[in-house]
Amino acid sequence: DDNKINRSVVRRLLSDRGMHVDECERGHDAINIISSVKEGTYDAVFMDIIMPEMTGYEATTEIRNLDSAFAKTIPIFAMTANAFEEDIKKANECGMNGHITKPFEIEDLIRFLYHLYFFLTILALHLLIAYQLQPSHISLSISSLMFSSIYSVI
């Protein structure tokens, strides 16, 4: 988000619940961060849509085009005041996994993250069963601290 106050509010809300938050104000910064970190460093990206230099849609497209399985699969969510059906469609088309409309209540954001964690857990279990894998072969990077923080709010 290019708005420092918005970043500060989200950072404080999530940090107060035990989650680690890094932030940047430009799409290019997000691309550089995602391209330079090891897989599992981040669990999700919240991307503003209207930013200087490039839109969140463009930044997401660039991230998805990186030569990295992590960049192609990390959940990216639009966090924006743009809430029309066409905005949600554009978010999906560029590779975003969801859309959170600002302003939002922290409980809504926590519930959203809880559903993400639940989905990833079900996916991991499905992979374990379908491919007869050992649990050590699947890594869910969302921490149990985050899960317990989310669970206690709901």
Tab-separated table of C-alpha atoms in Angstrom:
chain	number	residue	atom	x	y	z
A	1	ASP	CA	0.000	0.000	0.000
A	2	ASP	CA	1.390	3.394	-0.888
A	3	ASN	CA	-0.466	4.965	2.052
A	4	LYS	CA	1.744	4.853	5.148
A	5	ILE	CA	-1.227	5.119	7.520
A	6	ASN	CA	-2.981	2.145	5.891
A	7	ARG	CA	0.209	0.076	6.136
A	8	SER	CA	0.685	1.071	9.757
A	9	VAL	CA	-2.874	0.113	10.721
A	10	VAL	CA	-2.709	-3.313	9.053
A	11	ARG	CA	0.778	-3.966	10.446
A	12	ARG	CA	-0.331	-3.130	13.978
A	13	LEU	CA	-3.536	-5.167	13.739
A	14	LEU	CA	-1.702	-8.263	12.532
A	15	SER	CA	1.416	-7.817	14.680
A	16	ASP	CA	-0.726	-7.499	17.798
A	17	ARG	CA	-2.007	-10.994	16.999
A	18	GLY	CA	1.467	-12.504	16.741
A	19	MET	CA	1.926	-12.297	12.980
A	20	HIS	CA	5.108	-11.052	11.332
A	21	VAL	CA	4.466	-8.284	8.802
A	22	ASP	CA	6.804	-6.728	6.244
A	23	GLU	CA	5.617	-3.843	4.131
A	24	CYS	CA	6.440	-1.893	1.009
A	25	GLU	CA	4.803	1.000	-0.757
A	26	ARG	CA	5.397	0.244	-4.440
A	27	GLY	CA	4.639	-2.704	-6.676
A	28	HIS	CA	8.271	-2.908	-7.815
A	29	ASP	CA	9.325	-3.320	-4.183
A	30	ALA	CA	6.917	-6.235	-3.741
A	31	ILE	CA	8.242	-7.897	-6.900
A	32	ASN	CA	11.839	-7.490	-5.710
A	33	ILE	CA	11.041	-8.906	-2.281
A	34	ILE	CA	9.166	-11.944	-3.585
A	35	SER	CA	11.865	-12.639	-6.184
A	36	SER	CA	14.646	-12.555	-3.595
A	37	VAL	CA	13.293	-14.590	-0.683
A	38	LYS	CA	13.297	-18.337	-0.162
A	39	GLU	CA	10.092	-20.303	-0.449
A	40	GLY	CA	7.950	-20.169	2.657
A	41	THR	CA	9.288	-16.835	3.895
A	42	TYR	CA	5.844	-15.309	3.484
A	43	ASP	CA	2.417	-16.861	3.810
A	44	ALA	CA	0.474	-14.259	1.844
A	45	VAL	CA	0.669	-10.883	0.136
A	46	PHE	CA	-1.895	-8.124	0.591
A	47	MET	CA	-1.644	-5.910	-2.486
A	48	ASP	CA	-3.115	-2.456	-2.871
A	49	ILE	CA	-4.434	-1.813	-6.374
A	50	ILE	CA	-3.754	1.895	-6.863
A	51	MET	CA	-0.053	2.606	-6.265
A	52	PRO	CA	2.576	4.828	-7.865
A	53	GLU	CA	4.450	3.536	-10.934
A	54	MET	CA	2.404	0.354	-11.397
A	55	THR	CA	-0.940	-1.006	-10.274
A	56	GLY	CA	-1.382	-3.935	-7.949
A	57	TYR	CA	-2.724	-5.869	-10.930
A	58	GLU	CA	0.519	-5.243	-12.837
A	59	ALA	CA	2.668	-6.099	-9.813
A	60	THR	CA	0.764	-9.348	-9.295
A	61	THR	CA	1.144	-10.292	-12.960
A	62	GLU	CA	4.900	-9.654	-12.679
A	63	ILE	CA	5.116	-11.769	-9.511
A	64	ARG	CA	3.213	-14.624	-11.143
A	65	ASN	CA	5.605	-14.460	-14.127
A	66	LEU	CA	8.717	-14.865	-11.969
A	67	ASP	CA	10.644	-18.102	-12.430
A	68	SER	CA	9.743	-19.465	-9.010
A	69	ALA	CA	7.131	-21.920	-7.802
A	70	PHE	CA	6.802	-19.770	-4.669
A	71	ALA	CA	5.997	-16.642	-6.716
A	72	LYS	CA	3.489	-18.552	-8.795
A	73	THR	CA	1.639	-19.976	-5.794
A	74	ILE	CA	1.887	-17.541	-2.871
A	75	PRO	CA	-1.617	-16.295	-2.079
A	76	ILE	CA	-1.990	-12.669	-3.191
A	77	PHE	CA	-5.020	-10.708	-2.090
A	78	ALA	CA	-6.234	-7.360	-3.340
A	79	MET	CA	-6.764	-5.011	-0.420
A	80	THR	CA	-8.503	-2.048	-1.955
A	81	ALA	CA	-11.449	0.320	-1.927
A	82	ASN	CA	-12.175	-0.781	-5.522
A	83	ALA	CA	-15.112	-3.079	-4.878
A	84	PHE	CA	-17.010	-3.296	-8.140
A	85	GLU	CA	-17.538	-6.650	-9.816
A	86	GLU	CA	-15.139	-5.651	-12.604
A	87	ASP	CA	-12.420	-4.929	-10.006
A	88	ILE	CA	-12.817	-8.378	-8.482
A	89	LYS	CA	-12.733	-9.917	-11.969
A	90	LYS	CA	-9.506	-8.034	-12.824
A	91	ALA	CA	-7.971	-9.228	-9.545
A	92	ASN	CA	-8.757	-12.836	-10.437
A	93	GLU	CA	-7.532	-12.458	-14.021
A	94	CYS	CA	-4.096	-11.172	-12.998
A	95	GLY	CA	-3.552	-14.062	-10.586
A	96	MET	CA	-4.838	-12.741	-7.280
A	97	ASN	CA	-6.479	-15.251	-4.968
A	98	GLY	CA	-9.006	-12.990	-3.309
A	99	HIS	CA	-10.285	-9.494	-2.733
A	100	ILE	CA	-10.613	-7.621	0.563
A	101	THR	CA	-12.511	-4.342	0.436
A	102	LYS	CA	-11.282	-1.364	2.461
A	103	PRO	CA	-12.297	-0.224	4.915
A	104	PHE	CA	-12.570	-3.538	6.742
A	105	GLU	CA	-12.976	-4.732	10.301
A	106	ILE	CA	-10.068	-6.649	11.806
A	107	GLU	CA	-12.383	-9.567	12.549
A	108	ASP	CA	-13.142	-9.800	8.829
A	109	LEU	CA	-9.443	-9.878	7.979
A	110	ILE	CA	-8.715	-12.493	10.649
A	111	ARG	CA	-11.636	-14.608	9.462
A	112	PHE	CA	-10.315	-14.308	5.911
A	113	LEU	CA	-6.863	-15.518	7.022
A	114	TYR	CA	-8.416	-18.336	9.037
A	115	HIS	CA	-10.248	-19.558	5.925
A	116	LEU	CA	-6.985	-19.382	3.985
A	117	TYR	CA	-5.229	-21.488	6.616
A	118	PHE	CA	-8.117	-23.977	6.643
A	119	PHE	CA	-7.986	-24.261	2.838
A	120	LEU	CA	-4.223	-24.858	2.870
A	121	THR	CA	-4.575	-27.507	5.572
A	122	ILE	CA	-7.243	-29.371	3.591
A	123	LEU	CA	-5.087	-29.113	0.454
A	124	ALA	CA	-2.075	-30.554	2.303
A	125	LEU	CA	-4.168	-33.445	3.635
A	126	HIS	CA	-5.494	-34.122	0.155
A	127	LEU	CA	-1.937	-34.242	-1.222
A	128	LEU	CA	-0.855	-36.577	1.569
A	129	ILE	CA	-3.639	-38.991	0.743
A	130	ALA	CA	-3.619	-38.665	-3.061
A	131	TYR	CA	0.131	-39.085	-3.433
A	132	GLN	CA	0.693	-41.273	-0.371
A	133	LEU	CA	3.251	-38.824	0.947
A	134	GLN	CA	4.747	-38.606	4.399
A	135	PRO	CA	3.880	-35.437	6.357
A	136	SER	CA	7.531	-34.366	6.141
A	137	HIS	CA	7.135	-33.978	2.362
A	138	ILE	CA	4.592	-31.181	2.704
A	139	SER	CA	5.373	-27.820	4.218
A	140	LEU	CA	2.697	-25.390	5.291
A	141	SER	CA	4.468	-22.157	6.012
A	142	ILE	CA	1.670	-20.575	8.002
A	143	SER	CA	2.798	-20.775	11.595
A	144	SER	CA	0.846	-22.378	14.392
A	145	LEU	CA	1.155	-19.062	16.213
A	146	MET	CA	-0.811	-17.421	13.426
A	147	PHE	CA	-3.367	-20.204	13.511
A	148	SER	CA	-3.852	-19.964	17.267
A	149	SER	CA	-4.083	-16.174	17.043
A	150	ILE	CA	-6.740	-16.417	14.360
A	151	TYR	CA	-8.599	-19.182	16.140
A	152	SER	CA	-8.821	-17.182	19.362
A	153	VAL	CA	-10.518	-14.264	17.565
A	154	ILE	CA	-13.243	-16.284	15.849
